[in-house]
Amino acid sequence: MNRKIYKLQPIPSSEITPEHIYFSRRDFMKGIGMLSAGALLAACAPGVNPDEEVAIPPEFQTVPGLADESSDPANTYEQITTYNNYYEFTTDKGGVASLAENYQPRSSESATNWTVEVGGLAHKPQTFSLEDLLKQFTQEERIYRLRCVEGWSMVIPWTGFSLAALINAVEPMGNAKYVRFETVFDPEQMPGQKSRMFPWPYQEGLRMDEAMHDLALLVTGLYGRELPAQNGMPLRLAVPWKYGFKSIKNIIKIELVKEEPGTLWSDIAPNEYGFYANVNPDVDHPRWSQASERRIGEGGRRPTLLFNGYAEEVADLYKDMDLSVHY
Amino acid sequence: MQKQFHILGGRYTWLQIITHVSAWLPAVYLVVAYLSDNLTVNPIQELTKRSGYFALILLVLSLACTPANTLFGWRFALKIRRPLGLYAFLYAFGHFLTFAGLDYGFDLELLPEAILEKPFILIGATALLILIALAVTSFQWWMKRLGKNWKRLHKLIYLAAPLVVLHFAWSQKGNLLRLQGDILQPLAFGLLVGVLLLLRIPAIRRQVSGLRHSAKQPRPDIQEKKQSWRAGKSRAQP
C-alpha cells in the first residue's frame, strides 16, 4: 500500500476503538483542560452546561503525530463534530450536532433498526446490519482530506472499509456501470427533511471504476470511535478526491445500476454541481472561485490541489475526459 | 412632541437611542464571539456571513422608513432612516474587510480573481461601492453642495438593495429558478425589498395610502399633501 499518499493501517475489528492511542493523555489532560477550557467556556458561553463539554475531551485537540501524508495535522474531534454540512438536520453547520444528539439509526421511519441494502445489478444482493459490516470487512484507519465545495477543508481520521470489497461481495453483473447511494428518509428524526425545497432523499453516485478505487472508503468510525450522528452514522462514504457533498452520509441503500444516477445537488443546480465533482482549482464553481481554501483551524488560505492532492492515485480515471465539461 | 434626551451635545428621542444601541449590538456580539472562539470552528466564514446578514437587515429597515411615513404617517421613522442606512454601510464594510482582510489577507493575487471573475462577489462589490458613495455624501454639507443631485444620487439605493439580495441569494446553495435548495430566506428578503420599492412608485403609493385614508379620513388629498410636505422638510434620503 502506498503510504506516501494516504495512511492506511489495516486493523483487526477486535481492536477498533484504540483508546490507548487516542486517549492515553486523557486523565492527565482532564485536570488541566477542565480548568482552563472549562473556566473559559463558563465565562464566555453562559448557556453551555459545563458537564456537556466533558463529552468532547480536550485531549482530542492534540494528538501528536496524527497527520495526513503531507504532514498536515488532523483536525480535532471537536472541529470535525461541530461543523457539519448535513441538510437533513439543518443548513446551519454549527447546529447539526445538537439536533443529531439523540438520533437513533434506522432504515426508515417505520423500521426499528438500521440495515443497508446492497443490490441492483448484482448476483448476490444482500442486506447488512452494522455488525455484519464490521465483522465481514476489514476495518482500516485512513487519514483523509475533505474539501467542501464551499471553500473549506479538514483532515479527518476515518475508520472504515473498502467500498470495492462490499461491491465484490454482492458480485456485480457485467452491465453494472454505476453505483447509486441513498440516504435514509426519516423526517421524524431529521427536521431538515421536512423542507420541501430539497428533493429528498439525498442520493449520490459514482462510476464503477471510481467506486472500485482503493481510495473509496465506506466509513464506520471517526478517531477510532463510533461515527457520530452528525458525521453520518452509521455508514457514510468518503471519496477524498471529490468535493464533500459526494461523500454521502447515513447510507441505507447501495444500488449497482446501468445508467448514471441522479445526485441531489446536480438535480437542484445542474450547471453548478456536476456528477463527477472532482476537486479542481482550475474549474470554478460558477459563482465562486475554487482556487483556494481555508483549512479549518488555520487563519489564512491555502491553494486547492487538483483532485484534493490525490492526483497521483486517481488522475488515470479521468485521463480521456475534459474536466471542465465533466465537472 | 416626543420626549428628547440630551446626550453628548445632541438631542435624541427614545426611538433614536434604541436604534443606535440595537444597531451596535450585533457588532459587539460578533466581535466578542469571534475573539472568544465561539463562532463555529470556521469563524472567518461565519463572521463574513453574519456581518453581511446584518447589513442586509439594516438596509431593509432603512428602506422601510419612507413607506412607513408616507403610508402610515409614522414620521418618527424618518428620523432613524439615515442612521439605519449608515449602519447598513458599516456592517457591509465590516463584511468586506472580513472577506478581503481576514479571509484573503489582502492577497493581491487571489483577491482580484475572487472579486472580478465571479458575478456573486462582483455584485456585492458593486453594492458596496454604492453604499460607500451614499455614506460619504450622507452629511449636511454634501446635501447642500449637491443640491438636487443629492436626491438623484441617493436613489442609487434602489439599485443597491436588489443587488445585495441577489448577492445574498447567490451565497446560498440553491436554485432560485427551480425554487429548490436553500432559498427561502433570499426569497423572503427579495419579496420584502420588492414591496418596499414598489411602494415608492407614486401611483402605487397613492393607491395604498388612499385605502388607508378612505378608511379613516374623509379628505385624503389634504392629508397626503401635508405629509409629503413634512417629509420633504425633514432632511432625508429618498
XYZ file of C-alpha atoms in Angstrom:
565
model
C 0.000 0.000 0.000
C 1.308 3.407 -0.877
C 1.835 5.089 2.440
C 3.139 8.218 0.823
C -0.249 9.301 -0.307
C -2.532 8.308 2.485
C -2.182 6.463 5.676
C -3.532 3.001 5.675
C -3.383 0.767 8.666
C -5.489 -2.370 8.455
C -6.607 -3.156 11.983
C -8.489 -6.223 13.189
C -12.031 -5.347 14.136
C -11.336 -6.500 17.676
C -9.005 -3.566 18.088
C -11.235 -0.808 16.816
C -11.530 1.916 19.379
C -7.855 2.072 20.220
C -8.476 4.305 23.167
C -4.935 3.746 24.355
C -3.724 5.574 21.250
C -6.149 8.458 21.172
C -6.989 8.882 24.773
C -3.891 7.952 26.678
C -3.404 11.530 27.733
C -6.958 11.778 28.843
C -6.516 11.666 32.586
C -3.547 13.945 32.543
C -5.233 16.476 30.295
C -8.540 16.253 32.047
C -7.332 18.224 35.024
C -5.636 20.947 33.048
C -8.156 21.058 30.250
C -11.130 21.256 32.531
C -9.586 24.062 34.479
C -8.625 26.276 31.578
C -11.099 25.389 28.841
C -13.882 24.896 31.334
C -13.339 28.219 33.004
C -13.164 29.993 29.664
C -16.287 28.344 28.378
C -18.192 29.103 31.506
C -17.212 32.728 31.199
C -17.937 33.172 27.502
C -20.941 30.976 26.944
C -23.229 31.113 29.937
C -25.742 28.838 28.166
C -23.319 25.958 27.879
C -23.608 23.306 30.512
C -20.042 22.573 31.597
C -20.923 18.893 32.052
C -21.708 18.604 28.351
C -18.288 19.913 27.487
C -16.743 16.892 29.105
C -18.163 14.847 26.239
C -15.523 16.424 24.000
C -12.335 15.646 25.847
C -9.704 18.336 25.473
C -7.071 15.764 24.588
C -8.712 15.463 21.207
C -7.144 18.750 20.407
C -3.604 17.472 20.476
C -2.964 14.015 19.145
C 0.739 14.144 18.374
C 1.739 12.781 15.026
C -1.774 12.276 13.700
C -1.412 13.819 10.251
C -2.049 13.191 6.586
C 0.750 12.103 4.247
C 1.814 15.699 3.678
C 2.256 16.115 7.445
C -0.773 18.346 7.844
C -2.161 17.599 11.285
C -5.574 16.029 11.646
C -8.353 18.348 12.696
C -9.575 17.964 16.227
C -12.526 15.776 17.119
C -14.341 18.910 18.178
C -13.805 20.636 14.834
C -14.918 17.582 12.898
C -18.025 17.035 15.010
C -19.301 20.601 15.397
C -19.107 21.877 11.821
C -21.159 19.718 9.519
C -22.984 20.130 6.262
C -25.911 17.826 6.860
C -29.008 19.458 5.399
C -31.184 16.568 6.584
C -30.900 18.163 10.012
C -30.320 21.838 9.257
C -28.493 24.107 6.840
C -26.681 25.633 9.840
C -23.325 23.887 10.014
C -22.911 24.708 13.683
C -26.387 23.441 14.530
C -26.255 19.870 13.251
C -24.500 18.362 16.281
C -27.167 19.372 18.787
C -30.056 18.370 16.509
C -28.448 14.982 15.870
C -27.691 14.376 19.528
C -30.446 11.850 20.135
C -30.540 10.401 16.654
C -31.218 6.665 16.569
C -30.209 4.996 13.323
C -32.985 3.146 11.498
C -33.564 2.433 7.828
C -36.844 4.335 7.614
C -39.438 5.979 9.806
C -41.205 2.652 10.212
C -38.107 0.498 10.700
C -36.954 -0.468 14.167
C -33.296 -0.892 13.326
C -30.731 0.056 10.757
C -29.635 -2.031 7.788
C -28.139 -1.226 4.435
C -29.482 -2.858 1.315
C -26.845 -3.617 -1.310
C -28.226 -4.812 -4.622
C -29.337 -3.765 -8.064
C -27.380 -5.400 -10.855
C -25.772 -7.923 -8.529
C -25.799 -11.694 -8.459
C -25.856 -11.807 -4.677
C -27.816 -8.835 -3.355
C -27.632 -8.645 0.415
C -28.789 -6.651 3.374
C -26.265 -5.913 6.093
C -26.523 -4.759 9.665
C -23.705 -2.645 11.054
C -22.380 -5.666 12.965
C -22.297 -7.649 9.711
C -20.254 -4.926 8.052
C -17.824 -4.604 10.953
C -17.367 -8.377 11.116
C -17.245 -9.168 7.437
C -14.981 -6.385 6.158
C -11.529 -5.427 7.367
C -11.744 -2.073 9.097
C -8.926 0.323 8.351
C -7.907 3.685 9.583
C -7.338 6.363 6.977
C -6.456 9.979 7.352
C -8.173 11.793 4.503
C -8.513 15.399 3.500
C -12.078 16.592 2.997
C -12.567 19.609 0.738
C -16.011 21.205 0.889
C -17.350 22.866 -2.241
C -17.857 25.967 -0.078
C -14.105 26.505 0.166
C -13.024 24.980 3.481
C -11.269 21.737 4.269
C -10.340 19.381 7.100
C -8.029 16.442 7.719
C -10.074 13.592 9.191
C -9.006 10.259 10.691
C -11.754 7.947 9.496
C -12.216 4.282 10.255
C -13.884 2.245 7.547
C -13.633 -0.415 4.903
C -13.160 -0.660 1.197
C -16.219 0.082 -0.934
C -14.751 -2.258 -3.549
C -14.824 -5.145 -1.066
C -18.531 -4.584 -0.427
C -19.305 -4.366 -4.147
C -17.344 -7.548 -4.804
C -19.255 -9.297 -2.032
C -22.566 -8.834 -3.878
C -20.995 -9.932 -7.183
C -21.796 -7.213 -9.702
C -23.216 -8.161 -13.090
C -21.343 -7.188 -16.233
C -23.752 -4.397 -17.103
C -23.379 -2.601 -13.766
C -21.677 0.676 -14.735
C -22.523 2.980 -11.847
C -23.189 2.801 -8.145
C -26.064 4.708 -6.634
C -26.205 5.591 -2.924
C -29.240 6.685 -0.977
C -29.547 8.349 2.433
C -32.265 7.377 4.870
C -35.547 9.330 4.748
C -36.592 9.883 8.332
C -38.102 13.375 8.737
C -39.360 12.438 12.189
C -35.769 12.425 13.390
C -34.295 14.709 10.730
C -36.145 18.028 10.779
C -34.407 19.340 7.659
C -36.115 16.642 5.602
C -39.454 18.322 6.291
C -38.367 21.072 3.917
C -39.912 20.657 0.501
C -37.188 22.728 -1.109
C -34.947 19.679 -1.433
C -35.675 16.537 -3.448
C -35.174 14.101 -0.554
C -33.862 11.534 -0.030
C -30.263 12.564 -0.673
C -28.725 10.462 -3.388
C -25.254 10.266 -4.818
C -23.385 8.190 -7.333
C -20.014 7.007 -8.564
C -18.872 5.474 -11.796
C -17.993 1.813 -11.262
C -14.235 2.360 -11.658
C -14.363 5.234 -9.164
C -16.289 3.086 -6.727
C -13.803 0.245 -7.104
C -10.877 2.580 -6.496
C -8.859 1.814 -3.435
C -9.369 5.316 -2.017
C -13.164 4.981 -1.940
C -13.941 4.215 1.685
C -17.151 3.303 3.474
C -16.810 4.948 6.855
C -17.965 3.446 10.145
C -15.891 5.413 12.635
C -14.080 8.609 13.500
C -10.952 8.896 15.633
C -11.200 5.204 16.308
C -14.631 5.594 17.816
C -18.164 5.051 16.636
C -19.087 7.503 13.893
C -21.001 10.420 15.452
C -24.542 11.029 14.199
C -23.642 14.449 12.795
C -20.923 12.883 10.651
C -23.262 10.357 9.047
C -23.678 7.498 11.491
C -23.830 4.591 10.992
C -22.395 4.345 7.462
C -21.111 7.054 5.155
C -18.897 7.362 2.133
C -15.507 9.092 1.909
C -14.252 9.845 -1.598
C -11.463 12.276 -0.716
C -10.632 13.465 -4.242
C -14.155 14.792 -4.715
C -15.992 17.678 -3.079
C -17.506 16.795 0.266
C -21.089 16.567 -0.947
C -20.179 13.404 -2.894
C -19.370 11.684 0.413
C -22.981 10.842 1.198
C -23.994 10.277 4.814
C -26.213 7.727 6.533
C -26.498 5.333 3.600
C -29.336 2.802 3.676
C -29.189 1.682 0.060
C -26.402 0.950 -2.405
C -27.513 0.011 -5.894
C -25.488 -1.132 -8.874
C -27.066 0.432 -11.947
C -26.610 0.746 -15.684
C -27.124 4.485 -16.153
C -25.515 7.464 -14.468
C -27.705 8.075 -11.414
C -29.025 11.489 -10.439
C -27.466 13.235 -7.471
C -29.252 15.643 -5.143
C -27.110 18.675 -5.877
C -26.870 18.161 -9.615
C -30.643 17.712 -9.688
C -31.091 21.045 -7.943
C -28.474 23.018 -9.879
C -27.001 21.051 -12.786
C -24.932 23.990 -14.001
C -23.226 24.291 -10.618
C -22.814 20.764 -9.327
C -21.827 18.027 -11.720
C -21.919 14.267 -11.366
C -18.136 13.996 -11.051
C -17.488 16.926 -8.680
C -13.763 16.296 -8.585
C -11.808 18.822 -6.555
C -10.209 21.047 -9.161
C -8.717 24.511 -8.569
C -8.982 25.299 -12.290
C -12.669 24.557 -12.657
C -14.553 27.098 -10.613
C -17.979 26.850 -9.172
C -19.958 29.220 -11.438
C -20.442 31.593 -8.521
C -17.147 31.415 -6.672
C -13.521 30.533 -7.253
C -12.226 27.119 -6.199
C -8.574 28.142 -6.442
C -8.011 28.308 -2.704
C -9.454 27.002 0.525
C -9.242 27.517 4.247
C -8.132 24.584 6.339
C -10.293 24.628 9.443
C -8.123 25.796 12.319
C -5.857 27.866 10.107
C -6.084 31.604 9.621
C -5.145 32.150 6.018
C -5.965 30.348 2.810
C -4.044 27.633 1.067
C -4.095 26.709 -2.600
C -6.514 23.947 -3.537
C -4.838 20.935 -5.109
C -6.015 19.057 -8.174
C -8.061 16.037 -7.018
C -7.535 17.367 -3.496
C -3.924 16.189 -3.595
C -4.793 12.634 -4.687
C -3.951 13.187 -8.368
C -1.275 10.508 -8.388
C -3.902 7.939 -7.385
C -6.960 8.974 -9.344
C -5.922 11.098 -12.336
C -5.898 7.977 -14.521
C -9.633 7.544 -14.028
C -10.210 10.745 -15.981
C -7.397 10.763 -18.495
C -9.631 10.982 -21.573
C -12.110 13.425 -20.113
C -12.383 17.185 -20.312
C -12.725 18.045 -16.650
C -14.253 21.442 -17.340
C -17.098 19.716 -19.212
C -17.424 16.823 -16.763
C -17.236 18.925 -13.621
C -43.606 66.358 20.621
C -41.637 63.361 21.698
C -39.566 63.432 24.824
C -35.947 64.123 24.000
C -32.750 63.282 25.828
C -29.550 65.241 25.843
C -26.586 63.017 25.113
C -23.121 64.194 24.082
C -24.381 67.569 22.972
C -27.182 66.169 20.823
C -30.863 65.662 21.412
C -32.274 62.216 20.862
C -35.665 60.585 21.137
C -36.222 57.170 22.665
C -36.519 55.656 19.226
C -33.194 57.079 18.141
C -31.467 55.786 21.239
C -32.959 52.333 20.797
C -31.934 52.369 17.137
C -28.337 53.252 17.857
C -27.961 50.802 20.710
C -29.553 47.890 18.883
C -27.584 48.585 15.707
C -24.359 48.167 17.674
C -25.457 45.003 19.487
C -24.788 42.572 16.610
C -21.323 44.085 16.116
C -20.497 43.681 19.793
C -21.848 40.142 19.743
C -19.827 39.245 16.624
C -16.576 40.675 17.963
C -16.970 39.006 21.371
C -17.945 35.673 19.790
C -15.052 35.905 17.365
C -12.449 36.764 19.989
C -13.701 34.138 22.428
C -13.695 31.468 19.717
C -17.436 30.923 19.845
C -18.140 31.454 16.169
C -18.049 27.833 14.969
C -14.730 26.228 14.011
C -14.730 28.304 10.818
C -15.007 31.734 12.429
C -13.890 33.782 9.443
C -16.555 32.382 7.135
C -19.131 32.753 9.889
C -18.109 36.365 10.550
C -18.355 37.126 6.833
C -21.767 35.501 6.640
C -23.276 37.148 9.681
C -21.897 40.666 9.111
C -23.375 40.541 5.607
C -26.657 39.303 7.004
C -26.917 42.158 9.494
C -26.043 44.655 6.737
C -28.957 43.295 4.697
C -31.376 43.537 7.618
C -30.362 47.131 8.375
C -30.646 48.061 4.718
C -34.180 46.675 4.562
C -35.125 48.517 7.752
C -33.757 51.742 6.343
C -35.740 51.217 3.138
C -38.881 50.673 5.186
C -38.724 54.128 6.792
C -40.057 56.157 3.874
C -43.098 53.951 3.240
C -43.728 53.857 6.981
C -44.091 57.620 6.849
C -45.940 58.046 3.577
C -48.351 55.186 4.185
C -48.874 55.211 7.929
C -47.810 58.694 8.821
C -45.089 57.419 11.124
C -42.924 60.496 10.921
C -40.561 59.233 13.589
C -39.353 56.624 11.079
C -37.716 59.390 9.058
C -35.506 60.248 11.986
C -33.873 56.837 12.007
C -33.661 56.359 8.237
C -30.221 57.871 7.806
C -28.618 56.151 10.831
C -30.054 52.811 9.690
C -28.593 53.342 6.231
C -25.232 54.308 7.697
C -25.205 51.259 9.955
C -26.042 49.081 6.966
C -22.996 50.559 5.268
C -20.829 49.960 8.358
C -21.790 46.282 8.521
C -21.300 45.929 4.768
C -17.861 47.471 5.101
C -17.003 45.173 8.006
C -18.262 42.304 5.861
C -15.898 43.410 3.080
C -12.931 43.840 5.453
C -13.517 40.352 6.850
C -13.583 38.897 3.366
C -10.626 40.819 1.942
C -8.530 41.115 5.076
C -9.181 38.272 7.483
C -10.058 35.738 4.819
C -7.824 36.671 1.899
C -5.189 38.588 3.888
C -5.414 41.378 1.278
C -3.698 38.932 -1.077
C -3.330 40.881 -4.304
C -3.001 37.746 -6.387
C -6.055 35.899 -5.111
C -8.352 38.863 -4.437
C -8.780 40.349 -7.927
C -9.645 36.918 -9.278
C -12.052 36.222 -6.431
C -13.791 39.577 -6.807
C -13.827 40.200 -10.520
C -14.307 36.794 -12.057
C -17.437 35.783 -10.301
C -20.708 37.708 -10.546
C -21.542 36.711 -6.971
C -18.728 38.795 -5.477
C -18.825 41.398 -8.233
C -22.458 42.168 -7.469
C -21.649 42.500 -3.781
C -18.715 44.776 -4.564
C -20.923 46.977 -6.761
C -23.480 47.297 -3.996
C -20.702 48.163 -1.554
C -19.376 50.910 -3.839
C -22.850 52.424 -3.966
C -23.179 52.227 -0.188
C -19.784 53.909 0.225
C -20.810 56.762 -2.072
C -24.091 57.227 -0.207
C -22.479 57.014 3.216
C -19.824 59.583 2.326
C -22.406 62.025 0.960
C -24.927 61.482 3.722
C -23.864 64.583 5.619
C -25.470 68.003 5.580
C -22.523 69.594 3.824
C -22.838 67.274 0.857
C -26.605 67.710 0.714
C -26.161 71.436 0.308
C -23.304 71.085 -2.113
C -25.037 68.573 -4.366
C -28.444 70.222 -4.249
C -30.898 68.382 -6.496
C -28.267 65.875 -7.498
C -28.091 64.638 -3.927
C -31.526 63.089 -4.207
C -30.691 61.615 -7.585
C -27.501 60.111 -6.228
C -29.234 58.634 -3.227
C -31.810 56.953 -5.419
C -28.996 54.521 -6.163
C -30.079 52.738 -3.005
C -32.948 51.343 -5.108
C -30.294 49.605 -7.183
C -28.057 48.624 -4.274
C -30.829 46.863 -2.325
C -31.764 44.332 -5.038
C -28.055 43.762 -5.705
C -27.495 42.940 -2.050
C -30.398 40.484 -2.078
C -29.007 38.856 -5.212
C -25.570 38.673 -3.628
C -27.130 37.012 -0.577
C -29.134 34.567 -2.704
C -26.031 33.578 -4.631
C -24.146 32.875 -1.442
C -26.612 30.107 -0.576
C -26.642 26.669 -2.129
C -29.863 26.625 -4.033
C -31.561 27.394 -7.284
C -33.972 30.306 -7.412
C -35.283 29.415 -10.859
C -36.207 25.904 -9.810
C -37.272 27.023 -6.355
C -35.043 24.393 -4.823
C -32.339 24.382 -2.218
C -31.549 26.920 0.456
C -33.618 29.767 -0.942
C -36.414 30.611 1.499
C -34.557 33.480 3.137
C -33.317 35.025 -0.125
C -36.883 34.817 -1.465
C -38.299 36.447 1.653
C -35.808 39.311 1.512
C -36.360 39.668 -2.223
C -40.092 39.927 -1.703
C -39.670 42.448 1.086
C -37.331 44.676 -0.893
C -39.608 44.358 -3.921
C -42.619 45.535 -1.936
C -40.671 48.386 -0.324
C -39.532 49.592 -3.746
C -42.975 49.229 -5.325
C -44.486 51.322 -2.558
C -42.340 54.214 -3.772
C -43.946 54.286 -7.200
C -46.305 57.278 -6.963
C -49.350 55.539 -8.432
C -48.999 52.578 -6.084
C -48.263 54.781 -3.117
C -51.405 56.816 -3.765
C -53.460 53.660 -4.119
C -52.216 52.188 -0.867
C -52.384 55.346 1.186
C -55.777 56.055 -0.403
C -57.020 52.761 1.007
C -55.829 53.759 4.402
C -57.243 57.268 4.294
C -60.609 56.290 2.863
C -60.990 54.075 5.884
C -60.027 56.816 8.318
C -60.154 60.253 6.790
C -62.742 61.987 4.711
C -60.148 64.236 2.982
C -57.251 62.030 1.861
C -55.777 64.595 -0.542
C -55.086 67.287 2.008
C -53.687 64.814 4.492
C -51.341 63.376 1.925
C -50.082 66.749 0.776
C -49.424 67.765 4.302
C -47.458 64.625 4.887
C -45.305 64.841 1.829
C -44.575 68.443 2.731
C -43.458 67.335 6.144
C -41.439 64.502 4.707
C -39.730 66.867 2.300
C -38.877 69.269 5.069
C -37.016 66.820 7.222
C -33.545 66.310 5.811
C -33.640 62.932 4.345
C -32.619 60.328 1.906
C -35.157 59.379 -0.719
